[in-house]
């Protein structure tokens, strides 16, 4: 190839050879950046492997790395700028990705005798078939986690997911690895969403506290029968209920002292006792041991003709 001056670009030095197809699309630093953002975890810098999650700003992570980051409560924990906005596992969405049938993985580059295409994508868009390698803009739906290319969402406009049918709105569409403008818009939506959820939680707590406060005095206050009734029942030692009646004295015109029991039983009390005795007598007559069920000697049958009714 010969010697080249150091100021000559790498593209001009290598030329447009078929063995370097990525040079035709972007410079080396741009390709490295795309590979780092689309093929590696933004937190652990390891290769992306299922299950893969994405945050509300469109960054890709390994789910196990996020779980380890959230479980680490040590004081000497190093702050990670790429995950500083993730406070719980609810702040990330597990992605439903579609495998690329043309992707062979790392099998071809094990021996080192074949070219390793860094732009070969493992996942594709299920609608239009574009590879998810950073050359095309991809989005995911926050409600279900399904991933599509932006071209598919624009060409086939719908209010439900093309894959699973879950309804979504424009605010639920999050761009994966977007530019600075996309990140600013997503950050603003994230802050508004979290503020709204906090306000809803506060309103729910206020409603539950008010409902509990209303139930407490109602339980302590006497019922209408106790507050308005002029009669009270007192259980005596024998188990009988005696009524306390507040009446006016006919002799001096002064009302009787509250809480004083009238010893003379009223007609209503006598009637209630008699009714209870009648009921108990009717209940006892059901059984064969009652006197009404027993037969006299004349009614009894002879010993030869004993029946089941013989007593």
PDB file of C-alpha atoms in Angstrom:
ATOM      1  CA  UNK A   1       0.000   0.000   0.000  1.00  0.00           C
ATOM      2  CA  UNK A   2       2.952   2.327   0.483  1.00  0.00           C
ATOM      3  CA  UNK A   3       3.648   5.103   2.928  1.00  0.00           C
ATOM      4  CA  UNK A   4       1.094   7.850   3.491  1.00  0.00           C
ATOM      5  CA  UNK A   5       1.382  11.201   5.143  1.00  0.00           C
ATOM      6  CA  UNK A   6      -0.150  11.420   8.614  1.00  0.00           C
ATOM      7  CA  UNK A   7      -2.520  14.207   7.545  1.00  0.00           C
ATOM      8  CA  UNK A   8      -4.141  12.051   4.850  1.00  0.00           C
ATOM      9  CA  UNK A   9      -7.491  10.729   6.154  1.00  0.00           C
ATOM     10  CA  UNK A  10      -7.863   7.057   6.879  1.00  0.00           C
ATOM     11  CA  UNK A  11     -10.646   6.769   4.314  1.00  0.00           C
ATOM     12  CA  UNK A  12      -8.394   8.023   1.514  1.00  0.00           C
ATOM     13  CA  UNK A  13      -5.571   5.800   2.679  1.00  0.00           C
ATOM     14  CA  UNK A  14      -7.623   2.593   2.709  1.00  0.00           C
ATOM     15  CA  UNK A  15      -9.912   3.441  -0.164  1.00  0.00           C
ATOM     16  CA  UNK A  16     -13.374   2.027  -0.723  1.00  0.00           C
ATOM     17  CA  UNK A  17     -12.514  -1.645  -0.343  1.00  0.00           C
ATOM     18  CA  UNK A  18     -15.257  -4.208   0.065  1.00  0.00           C
ATOM     19  CA  UNK A  19     -13.575  -5.593   3.174  1.00  0.00           C
ATOM     20  CA  UNK A  20     -14.261  -2.297   5.004  1.00  0.00           C
ATOM     21  CA  UNK A  21     -17.957  -1.597   4.188  1.00  0.00           C
ATOM     22  CA  UNK A  22     -18.534   0.516   7.306  1.00  0.00           C
ATOM     23  CA  UNK A  23     -16.081   3.149   6.014  1.00  0.00           C
ATOM     24  CA  UNK A  24     -18.552   3.992   3.261  1.00  0.00           C
ATOM     25  CA  UNK A  25     -21.188   4.986   5.813  1.00  0.00           C
ATOM     26  CA  UNK A  26     -19.503   6.792   8.686  1.00  0.00           C
ATOM     27  CA  UNK A  27     -16.069   7.648  10.107  1.00  0.00           C
ATOM     28  CA  UNK A  28     -14.353   5.302  12.535  1.00  0.00           C
ATOM     29  CA  UNK A  29     -15.228   7.297  15.673  1.00  0.00           C
ATOM     30  CA  UNK A  30     -18.876   7.462  14.623  1.00  0.00           C
ATOM     31  CA  UNK A  31     -19.020   3.703  14.100  1.00  0.00           C
ATOM     32  CA  UNK A  32     -17.442   3.093  17.498  1.00  0.00           C
ATOM     33  CA  UNK A  33     -19.994   5.379  19.111  1.00  0.00           C
ATOM     34  CA  UNK A  34     -22.897   3.598  17.428  1.00  0.00           C
ATOM     35  CA  UNK A  35     -21.553   0.210  18.481  1.00  0.00           C
ATOM     36  CA  UNK A  36     -21.158   1.362  22.080  1.00  0.00           C
ATOM     37  CA  UNK A  37     -24.684   2.751  22.246  1.00  0.00           C
ATOM     38  CA  UNK A  38     -26.562  -0.022  20.421  1.00  0.00           C
ATOM     39  CA  UNK A  39     -24.623  -3.162  21.313  1.00  0.00           C
ATOM     40  CA  UNK A  40     -23.404  -2.490  24.879  1.00  0.00           C
ATOM     41  CA  UNK A  41     -25.091  -1.752  28.200  1.00  0.00           C
ATOM     42  CA  UNK A  42     -24.988   1.943  29.103  1.00  0.00           C
ATOM     43  CA  UNK A  43     -24.358   1.092  32.763  1.00  0.00           C
ATOM     44  CA  UNK A  44     -22.025  -1.914  32.902  1.00  0.00           C
ATOM     45  CA  UNK A  45     -20.456  -1.483  29.429  1.00  0.00           C
ATOM     46  CA  UNK A  46     -21.039  -5.182  28.800  1.00  0.00           C
ATOM     47  CA  UNK A  47     -22.628  -6.661  25.688  1.00  0.00           C
ATOM     48  CA  UNK A  48     -26.394  -6.429  25.643  1.00  0.00           C
ATOM     49  CA  UNK A  49     -28.100  -9.711  26.371  1.00  0.00           C
ATOM     50  CA  UNK A  50     -31.663 -10.625  27.164  1.00  0.00           C
ATOM     51  CA  UNK A  51     -33.493  -9.434  29.178  1.00  0.00           C
ATOM     52  CA  UNK A  52     -32.794  -5.938  27.822  1.00  0.00           C
ATOM     53  CA  UNK A  53     -34.477  -2.873  29.320  1.00  0.00           C
ATOM     54  CA  UNK A  54     -34.686   0.776  28.337  1.00  0.00           C
ATOM     55  CA  UNK A  55     -35.133   3.862  30.500  1.00  0.00           C
ATOM     56  CA  UNK A  56     -37.425   6.817  29.918  1.00  0.00           C
ATOM     57  CA  UNK A  57     -34.595   8.631  28.107  1.00  0.00           C
ATOM     58  CA  UNK A  58     -34.145   5.828  25.558  1.00  0.00           C
ATOM     59  CA  UNK A  59     -30.903   4.257  26.841  1.00  0.00           C
ATOM     60  CA  UNK A  60     -30.316   0.503  26.673  1.00  0.00           C
ATOM     61  CA  UNK A  61     -29.297  -1.592  29.683  1.00  0.00           C
ATOM     62  CA  UNK A  62     -28.966  -5.170  30.791  1.00  0.00           C
ATOM     63  CA  UNK A  63     -31.691  -5.848  33.330  1.00  0.00           C
ATOM     64  CA  UNK A  64     -29.357  -7.613  35.740  1.00  0.00           C
ATOM     65  CA  UNK A  65     -27.048  -4.581  35.749  1.00  0.00           C
ATOM     66  CA  UNK A  66     -29.972  -2.301  36.689  1.00  0.00           C
ATOM     67  CA  UNK A  67     -31.040  -4.642  39.492  1.00  0.00           C
ATOM     68  CA  UNK A  68     -27.515  -4.766  40.912  1.00  0.00           C
ATOM     69  CA  UNK A  69     -27.273  -0.980  40.714  1.00  0.00           C
ATOM     70  CA  UNK A  70     -30.553  -0.502  42.597  1.00  0.00           C
ATOM     71  CA  UNK A  71     -29.687  -3.089  45.256  1.00  0.00           C
ATOM     72  CA  UNK A  72     -26.322  -1.502  45.973  1.00  0.00           C
ATOM     73  CA  UNK A  73     -26.994   0.742  48.996  1.00  0.00           C
ATOM     74  CA  UNK A  74     -23.386   1.068  50.153  1.00  0.00           C
ATOM     75  CA  UNK A  75     -22.166   4.594  51.069  1.00  0.00           C
ATOM     76  CA  UNK A  76     -19.131   4.282  48.798  1.00  0.00           C
ATOM     77  CA  UNK A  77     -21.320   3.623  45.764  1.00  0.00           C
ATOM     78  CA  UNK A  78     -19.963   5.424  42.727  1.00  0.00           C
ATOM     79  CA  UNK A  79     -22.586   7.707  41.159  1.00  0.00           C
ATOM     80  CA  UNK A  80     -23.382   6.707  37.586  1.00  0.00           C
ATOM     81  CA  UNK A  81     -24.517   9.525  35.333  1.00  0.00           C
ATOM     82  CA  UNK A  82     -26.090   7.113  32.862  1.00  0.00           C
ATOM     83  CA  UNK A  83     -28.432   5.730  35.548  1.00  0.00           C
ATOM     84  CA  UNK A  84     -28.840   8.659  37.968  1.00  0.00           C
ATOM     85  CA  UNK A  85     -32.473   9.152  36.888  1.00  0.00           C
ATOM     86  CA  UNK A  86     -33.390   5.507  37.593  1.00  0.00           C
ATOM     87  CA  UNK A  87     -34.791   5.288  41.132  1.00  0.00           C
ATOM     88  CA  UNK A  88     -36.652   1.965  40.914  1.00  0.00           C
ATOM     89  CA  UNK A  89     -37.216  -0.930  38.561  1.00  0.00           C
ATOM     90  CA  UNK A  90     -40.483   0.731  37.521  1.00  0.00           C
ATOM     91  CA  UNK A  91     -38.488   3.459  35.765  1.00  0.00           C
ATOM     92  CA  UNK A  92     -37.327   0.994  33.089  1.00  0.00           C
ATOM     93  CA  UNK A  93     -39.275  -1.074  30.560  1.00  0.00           C
ATOM     94  CA  UNK A  94     -38.337  -4.552  29.404  1.00  0.00           C
ATOM     95  CA  UNK A  95     -38.099  -4.556  25.609  1.00  0.00           C
ATOM     96  CA  UNK A  96     -39.905  -7.077  23.397  1.00  0.00           C
ATOM     97  CA  UNK A  97     -37.308  -7.481  20.635  1.00  0.00           C
ATOM     98  CA  UNK A  98     -37.541  -9.477  17.399  1.00  0.00           C
ATOM     99  CA  UNK A  99     -34.471 -11.506  16.382  1.00  0.00           C
ATOM    100  CA  UNK A 100     -32.791 -10.962  13.041  1.00  0.00           C
ATOM    101  CA  UNK A 101     -32.878 -14.259  11.085  1.00  0.00           C
ATOM    102  CA  UNK A 102     -29.726 -13.219   9.188  1.00  0.00           C
ATOM    103  CA  UNK A 103     -27.696 -12.704  12.355  1.00  0.00           C
ATOM    104  CA  UNK A 104     -25.332 -15.593  13.130  1.00  0.00           C
ATOM    105  CA  UNK A 105     -23.885 -14.218  16.337  1.00  0.00           C
ATOM    106  CA  UNK A 106     -20.222 -14.648  17.138  1.00  0.00           C
ATOM    107  CA  UNK A 107     -19.945 -18.099  15.537  1.00  0.00           C
ATOM    108  CA  UNK A 108     -18.293 -16.801  12.353  1.00  0.00           C
ATOM    109  CA  UNK A 109     -15.570 -14.873  14.176  1.00  0.00           C
ATOM    110  CA  UNK A 110     -14.531 -17.554  16.653  1.00  0.00           C
ATOM    111  CA  UNK A 111     -11.573 -18.753  14.586  1.00  0.00           C
ATOM    112  CA  UNK A 112     -10.613 -15.242  13.504  1.00  0.00           C
ATOM    113  CA  UNK A 113     -10.442 -16.121   9.820  1.00  0.00           C
ATOM    114  CA  UNK A 114     -13.527 -14.132   8.823  1.00  0.00           C
ATOM    115  CA  UNK A 115     -14.489 -10.479   8.906  1.00  0.00           C
ATOM    116  CA  UNK A 116     -16.485  -9.449  11.943  1.00  0.00           C
ATOM    117  CA  UNK A 117     -19.144  -7.007  10.798  1.00  0.00           C
ATOM    118  CA  UNK A 118     -19.716  -4.659  13.707  1.00  0.00           C
ATOM    119  CA  UNK A 119     -22.853  -3.277  12.081  1.00  0.00           C
ATOM    120  CA  UNK A 120     -24.596  -6.660  11.901  1.00  0.00           C
ATOM    121  CA  UNK A 121     -27.731  -6.187  13.995  1.00  0.00           C
ATOM    122  CA  UNK A 122     -29.135  -8.848  16.259  1.00  0.00           C
ATOM    123  CA  UNK A 123     -32.659  -7.388  16.222  1.00  0.00           C
ATOM    124  CA  UNK A 124     -34.909  -5.993  13.495  1.00  0.00           C
ATOM    125  CA  UNK A 125     -38.154  -4.083  13.151  1.00  0.00           C
ATOM    126  CA  UNK A 126     -41.043  -6.583  12.956  1.00  0.00           C
ATOM    127  CA  UNK A 127     -42.987  -4.361  10.534  1.00  0.00           C
ATOM    128  CA  UNK A 128     -40.542  -3.193   7.850  1.00  0.00           C
ATOM    129  CA  UNK A 129     -37.546  -5.409   8.641  1.00  0.00           C
ATOM    130  CA  UNK A 130     -34.947  -2.680   9.267  1.00  0.00           C
ATOM    131  CA  UNK A 131     -31.961  -3.696  11.356  1.00  0.00           C
ATOM    132  CA  UNK A 132     -31.560  -2.100  14.772  1.00  0.00           C
ATOM    133  CA  UNK A 133     -27.912  -1.088  14.400  1.00  0.00           C
ATOM    134  CA  UNK A 134     -28.014   2.697  14.806  1.00  0.00           C
ATOM    135  CA  UNK A 135     -28.378   3.573  11.137  1.00  0.00           C
ATOM    136  CA  UNK A 136     -32.143   3.928  11.506  1.00  0.00           C
ATOM    137  CA  UNK A 137     -34.148   5.547  14.285  1.00  0.00           C
ATOM    138  CA  UNK A 138     -35.938   3.073  16.531  1.00  0.00           C
ATOM    139  CA  UNK A 139     -38.613   3.595  19.186  1.00  0.00           C
ATOM    140  CA  UNK A 140     -40.323   1.541  21.857  1.00  0.00           C
ATOM    141  CA  UNK A 141     -43.743   1.803  23.456  1.00  0.00           C
ATOM    142  CA  UNK A 142     -43.659   2.416  27.187  1.00  0.00           C
ATOM    143  CA  UNK A 143     -46.941   0.538  27.755  1.00  0.00           C
ATOM    144  CA  UNK A 144     -45.916  -2.828  26.304  1.00  0.00           C
ATOM    145  CA  UNK A 145     -42.186  -2.584  25.492  1.00  0.00           C
ATOM    146  CA  UNK A 146     -42.520  -3.501  21.806  1.00  0.00           C
ATOM    147  CA  UNK A 147     -39.772  -2.053  19.584  1.00  0.00           C
ATOM    148  CA  UNK A 148     -40.366  -0.612  16.093  1.00  0.00           C
ATOM    149  CA  UNK A 149     -38.522   1.564  13.655  1.00  0.00           C
ATOM    150  CA  UNK A 150     -39.659   5.158  13.416  1.00  0.00           C
ATOM    151  CA  UNK A 151     -40.402   4.624   9.738  1.00  0.00           C
ATOM    152  CA  UNK A 152     -42.908   1.885  10.573  1.00  0.00           C
ATOM    153  CA  UNK A 153     -44.756   4.098  13.076  1.00  0.00           C
ATOM    154  CA  UNK A 154     -44.934   6.935  10.546  1.00  0.00           C
ATOM    155  CA  UNK A 155     -45.983   4.855   7.547  1.00  0.00           C
ATOM    156  CA  UNK A 156     -48.545   2.752   9.419  1.00  0.00           C
ATOM    157  CA  UNK A 157     -50.254   5.164  11.765  1.00  0.00           C
ATOM    158  CA  UNK A 158     -52.366   3.528  14.419  1.00  0.00           C
ATOM    159  CA  UNK A 159     -53.447   4.041  18.012  1.00  0.00           C
ATOM    160  CA  UNK A 160     -52.650   0.466  18.999  1.00  0.00           C
ATOM    161  CA  UNK A 161     -49.421  -1.510  18.964  1.00  0.00           C
ATOM    162  CA  UNK A 162     -48.687  -3.239  15.639  1.00  0.00           C
ATOM    163  CA  UNK A 163     -47.474  -6.340  17.463  1.00  0.00           C
ATOM    164  CA  UNK A 164     -49.582  -6.893  20.578  1.00  0.00           C
ATOM    165  CA  UNK A 165     -52.524  -4.508  20.083  1.00  0.00           C
ATOM    166  CA  UNK A 166     -52.076  -2.495  23.294  1.00  0.00           C
ATOM    167  CA  UNK A 167     -53.392   1.090  22.893  1.00  0.00           C
ATOM    168  CA  UNK A 168     -50.850   3.894  23.230  1.00  0.00           C
ATOM    169  CA  UNK A 169     -50.545   7.651  22.868  1.00  0.00           C
ATOM    170  CA  UNK A 170     -47.865   9.856  21.371  1.00  0.00           C
ATOM    171  CA  UNK A 171     -46.357  10.458  24.815  1.00  0.00           C
ATOM    172  CA  UNK A 172     -45.789   6.714  25.238  1.00  0.00           C
ATOM    173  CA  UNK A 173     -43.424   6.553  22.230  1.00  0.00           C
ATOM    174  CA  UNK A 174     -39.783   6.809  23.388  1.00  0.00           C
ATOM    175  CA  UNK A 175     -36.911   7.147  20.910  1.00  0.00           C
ATOM    176  CA  UNK A 176     -33.994   4.787  21.499  1.00  0.00           C
ATOM    177  CA  UNK A 177     -30.564   6.463  21.655  1.00  0.00           C
ATOM    178  CA  UNK A 178     -31.909   9.747  20.312  1.00  0.00           C
ATOM    179  CA  UNK A 179     -30.021  12.978  19.793  1.00  0.00           C
ATOM    180  CA  UNK A 180     -29.778  15.839  22.291  1.00  0.00           C
ATOM    181  CA  UNK A 181     -33.110  17.343  21.255  1.00  0.00           C
ATOM    182  CA  UNK A 182     -34.862  13.983  21.676  1.00  0.00           C
ATOM    183  CA  UNK A 183     -33.290  13.505  25.113  1.00  0.00           C
ATOM    184  CA  UNK A 184     -34.440  16.960  26.255  1.00  0.00           C
ATOM    185  CA  UNK A 185     -38.012  16.261  25.147  1.00  0.00           C
ATOM    186  CA  UNK A 186     -38.009  12.837  26.832  1.00  0.00           C
ATOM    187  CA  UNK A 187     -36.547  14.304  30.018  1.00  0.00           C
ATOM    188  CA  UNK A 188     -39.277  16.922  30.166  1.00  0.00           C
ATOM    189  CA  UNK A 189     -41.973  14.274  29.681  1.00  0.00           C
ATOM    190  CA  UNK A 190     -40.359  12.112  32.362  1.00  0.00           C
ATOM    191  CA  UNK A 191     -40.400  14.952  34.913  1.00  0.00           C
ATOM    192  CA  UNK A 192     -44.028  15.799  34.123  1.00  0.00           C
ATOM    193  CA  UNK A 193     -45.036  12.151  34.419  1.00  0.00           C
ATOM    194  CA  UNK A 194     -43.329  11.705  37.773  1.00  0.00           C
ATOM    195  CA  UNK A 195     -44.781  14.941  39.159  1.00  0.00           C
ATOM    196  CA  UNK A 196     -48.250  13.848  38.101  1.00  0.00           C
ATOM    197  CA  UNK A 197     -47.847  10.473  39.819  1.00  0.00           C
ATOM    198  CA  UNK A 198     -46.719  12.176  43.053  1.00  0.00           C
ATOM    199  CA  UNK A 199     -49.759  14.457  43.038  1.00  0.00           C
ATOM    200  CA  UNK A 200     -52.060  11.500  42.470  1.00  0.00           C
ATOM    201  CA  UNK A 201     -50.524   9.629  45.393  1.00  0.00           C
ATOM    202  CA  UNK A 202     -50.947  12.654  47.673  1.00  0.00           C
ATOM    203  CA  UNK A 203     -54.582  13.076  46.666  1.00  0.00           C
ATOM    204  CA  UNK A 204     -55.271   9.383  47.346  1.00  0.00           C
ATOM    205  CA  UNK A 205     -53.664   9.630  50.784  1.00  0.00           C
ATOM    206  CA  UNK A 206     -55.747  12.719  51.589  1.00  0.00           C
ATOM    207  CA  UNK A 207     -58.956  10.951  50.576  1.00  0.00           C
ATOM    208  CA  UNK A 208     -58.190   7.879  52.665  1.00  0.00           C
ATOM    209  CA  UNK A 209     -57.334  10.021  55.699  1.00  0.00           C
ATOM    210  CA  UNK A 210     -60.589  11.987  55.354  1.00  0.00           C
ATOM    211  CA  UNK A 211     -62.613   8.795  55.055  1.00  0.00           C
ATOM    212  CA  UNK A 212     -60.955   7.362  58.167  1.00  0.00           C
ATOM    213  CA  UNK A 213     -61.639  10.577  60.087  1.00  0.00           C
ATOM    214  CA  UNK A 214     -65.321  10.423  59.154  1.00  0.00           C
ATOM    215  CA  UNK A 215     -65.651   6.803  60.252  1.00  0.00           C
ATOM    216  CA  UNK A 216     -64.164   7.355  63.740  1.00  0.00           C
ATOM    217  CA  UNK A 217     -66.807   9.809  65.129  1.00  0.00           C
ATOM    218  CA  UNK A 218     -69.635   7.851  63.554  1.00  0.00           C
ATOM    219  CA  UNK A 219     -68.495   4.717  65.417  1.00  0.00           C
ATOM    220  CA  UNK A 220     -68.269   6.553  68.763  1.00  0.00           C
ATOM    221  CA  UNK A 221     -71.554   8.477  68.497  1.00  0.00           C
ATOM    222  CA  UNK A 222     -74.719   6.702  69.724  1.00  0.00           C
ATOM    223  CA  UNK A 223     -77.126   5.333  67.192  1.00  0.00           C
ATOM    224  CA  UNK A 224     -80.552   6.819  66.542  1.00  0.00           C
ATOM    225  CA  UNK A 225     -82.273   4.188  68.627  1.00  0.00           C
ATOM    226  CA  UNK A 226     -80.070   4.991  71.630  1.00  0.00           C
ATOM    227  CA  UNK A 227     -80.167   8.769  71.308  1.00  0.00           C
ATOM    228  CA  UNK A 228     -83.878   9.320  70.636  1.00  0.00           C
ATOM    229  CA  UNK A 229     -85.546   6.447  72.461  1.00  0.00           C
ATOM    230  CA  UNK A 230     -86.943   7.053  75.899  1.00  0.00           C
ATOM    231  CA  UNK A 231     -86.674   3.395  76.851  1.00  0.00           C
ATOM    232  CA  UNK A 232     -83.640   1.381  77.867  1.00  0.00           C
ATOM    233  CA  UNK A 233     -83.223  -2.335  78.506  1.00  0.00           C
ATOM    234  CA  UNK A 234     -81.366  -3.626  81.534  1.00  0.00           C
ATOM    235  CA  UNK A 235     -80.311  -7.265  81.838  1.00  0.00           C
ATOM    236  CA  UNK A 236     -81.080  -8.655  85.269  1.00  0.00           C
ATOM    237  CA  UNK A 237     -79.182 -11.453  86.994  1.00  0.00           C
ATOM    238  CA  UNK A 238     -81.843 -13.982  86.010  1.00  0.00           C
ATOM    239  CA  UNK A 239     -81.430 -13.188  82.321  1.00  0.00           C
ATOM    240  CA  UNK A 240     -84.797 -11.469  81.864  1.00  0.00           C
ATOM    241  CA  UNK A 241     -85.025  -8.098  80.147  1.00  0.00           C
ATOM    242  CA  UNK A 242     -86.714  -5.358  82.133  1.00  0.00           C
ATOM    243  CA  UNK A 243     -87.688  -2.085  80.551  1.00  0.00           C
ATOM    244  CA  UNK A 244     -86.860   1.252  82.178  1.00  0.00           C
ATOM    245  CA  UNK A 245     -89.615   3.718  81.285  1.00  0.00           C
ATOM    246  CA  UNK A 246     -89.309   7.438  81.979  1.00  0.00           C
ATOM    247  CA  UNK A 247     -92.813   8.642  82.864  1.00  0.00           C
ATOM    248  CA  UNK A 248     -94.316  11.639  84.589  1.00  0.00           C
ATOM    249  CA  UNK A 249     -95.718  11.301  88.079  1.00  0.00           C
ATOM    250  CA  UNK A 250     -99.462  11.905  88.234  1.00  0.00           C
ATOM    251  CA  UNK A 251     -99.411  12.982  91.846  1.00  0.00           C
ATOM    252  CA  UNK A 252     -96.877  15.823  91.942  1.00  0.00           C
ATOM    253  CA  UNK A 253     -96.524  16.463  88.201  1.00  0.00           C
ATOM    254  CA  UNK A 254     -92.738  16.098  88.319  1.00  0.00           C
ATOM    255  CA  UNK A 255     -90.985  13.698  85.992  1.00  0.00           C
ATOM    256  CA  UNK A 256     -89.512  10.640  87.570  1.00  0.00           C
ATOM    257  CA  UNK A 257     -85.812  10.412  88.155  1.00  0.00           C
ATOM    258  CA  UNK A 258     -83.963   9.067  85.120  1.00  0.00           C
ATOM    259  CA  UNK A 259     -82.405   5.671  85.660  1.00  0.00           C
ATOM    260  CA  UNK A 260     -84.975   4.613  88.280  1.00  0.00           C
ATOM    261  CA  UNK A 261     -86.575   1.250  87.550  1.00  0.00           C
ATOM    262  CA  UNK A 262     -90.351   0.960  87.914  1.00  0.00           C
ATOM    263  CA  UNK A 263     -90.905  -2.220  89.888  1.00  0.00           C
ATOM    264  CA  UNK A 264     -94.544  -2.574  88.940  1.00  0.00           C
ATOM    265  CA  UNK A 265     -94.602  -4.590  85.707  1.00  0.00           C
ATOM    266  CA  UNK A 266     -96.630  -3.044  82.931  1.00  0.00           C
ATOM    267  CA  UNK A 267     -99.145  -4.864  80.754  1.00  0.00           C
ATOM    268  CA  UNK A 268     -96.723  -4.956  77.827  1.00  0.00           C
ATOM    269  CA  UNK A 269     -94.146  -6.736  79.990  1.00  0.00           C
ATOM    270  CA  UNK A 270     -96.702  -9.355  81.104  1.00  0.00           C
ATOM    271  CA  UNK A 271     -97.778  -9.874  77.521  1.00  0.00           C
ATOM    272  CA  UNK A 272     -94.203 -10.420  76.320  1.00  0.00           C
ATOM    273  CA  UNK A 273     -93.546 -13.003  79.074  1.00  0.00           C
ATOM    274  CA  UNK A 274     -96.738 -14.872  78.227  1.00  0.00           C
ATOM    275  CA  UNK A 275     -95.860 -14.920  74.543  1.00  0.00           C
ATOM    276  CA  UNK A 276     -92.430 -16.318  75.295  1.00  0.00           C
ATOM    277  CA  UNK A 277     -93.967 -19.093  77.404  1.00  0.00           C
ATOM    278  CA  UNK A 278     -96.407 -19.974  74.618  1.00  0.00           C
ATOM    279  CA  UNK A 279     -93.565 -20.163  72.114  1.00  0.00           C
ATOM    280  CA  UNK A 280     -91.478 -22.400  74.365  1.00  0.00           C
ATOM    281  CA  UNK A 281     -94.470 -24.696  74.957  1.00  0.00           C
ATOM    282  CA  UNK A 282     -95.087 -25.003  71.216  1.00  0.00           C
ATOM    283  CA  UNK A 283     -91.422 -25.795  70.677  1.00  0.00           C
ATOM    284  CA  UNK A 284     -91.482 -28.550  73.325  1.00  0.00           C
ATOM    285  CA  UNK A 285     -94.580 -30.160  71.808  1.00  0.00           C
ATOM    286  CA  UNK A 286     -92.555 -31.135  68.740  1.00  0.00           C
ATOM    287  CA  UNK A 287     -90.688 -33.868  70.638  1.00  0.00           C
ATOM    288  CA  UNK A 288     -92.094 -37.222  71.724  1.00  0.00           C
ATOM    289  CA  UNK A 289     -91.093 -36.635  75.337  1.00  0.00           C
ATOM    290  CA  UNK A 290     -93.769 -33.975  75.685  1.00  0.00           C
ATOM    291  CA  UNK A 291     -96.908 -34.824  77.660  1.00  0.00           C
ATOM    292  CA  UNK A 292     -99.139 -34.235  74.656  1.00  0.00           C
ATOM    293  CA  UNK A 293     -97.291 -36.926  72.698  1.00  0.00           C
ATOM    294  CA  UNK A 294     -97.760 -39.629  75.328  1.00  0.00           C
ATOM    295  CA  UNK A 295    -100.747 -41.987  75.014  1.00  0.00           C
ATOM    296  CA  UNK A 296    -102.931 -43.394  77.711  1.00  0.00           C
ATOM    297  CA  UNK A 297    -103.220 -47.127  78.415  1.00  0.00           C
ATOM    298  CA  UNK A 298    -106.462 -47.349  76.444  1.00  0.00           C
ATOM    299  CA  UNK A 299    -104.784 -45.882  73.356  1.00  0.00           C
ATOM    300  CA  UNK A 300    -101.844 -48.218  73.576  1.00  0.00           C
ATOM    301  CA  UNK A 301    -102.019 -51.311  71.357  1.00  0.00           C
ATOM    302  CA  UNK A 302    -101.872 -54.908  72.532  1.00  0.00           C
ATOM    303  CA  UNK A 303     -98.524 -56.646  72.957  1.00  0.00           C
ATOM    304  CA  UNK A 304     -99.286 -58.664  69.854  1.00  0.00           C
ATOM    305  CA  UNK A 305     -99.740 -55.557  67.697  1.00  0.00           C
ATOM    306  CA  UNK A 306     -96.790 -53.455  68.862  1.00  0.00           C
ATOM    307  CA  UNK A 307     -95.899 -50.732  66.463  1.00  0.00           C
ATOM    308  CA  UNK A 308     -93.302 -47.992  66.266  1.00  0.00           C
ATOM    309  CA  UNK A 309     -95.690 -45.691  68.076  1.00  0.00           C
ATOM    310  CA  UNK A 310     -95.817 -47.872  71.188  1.00  0.00           C
ATOM    311  CA  UNK A 311     -94.421 -46.144  74.271  1.00  0.00           C
TER     312      UNK A 311
END
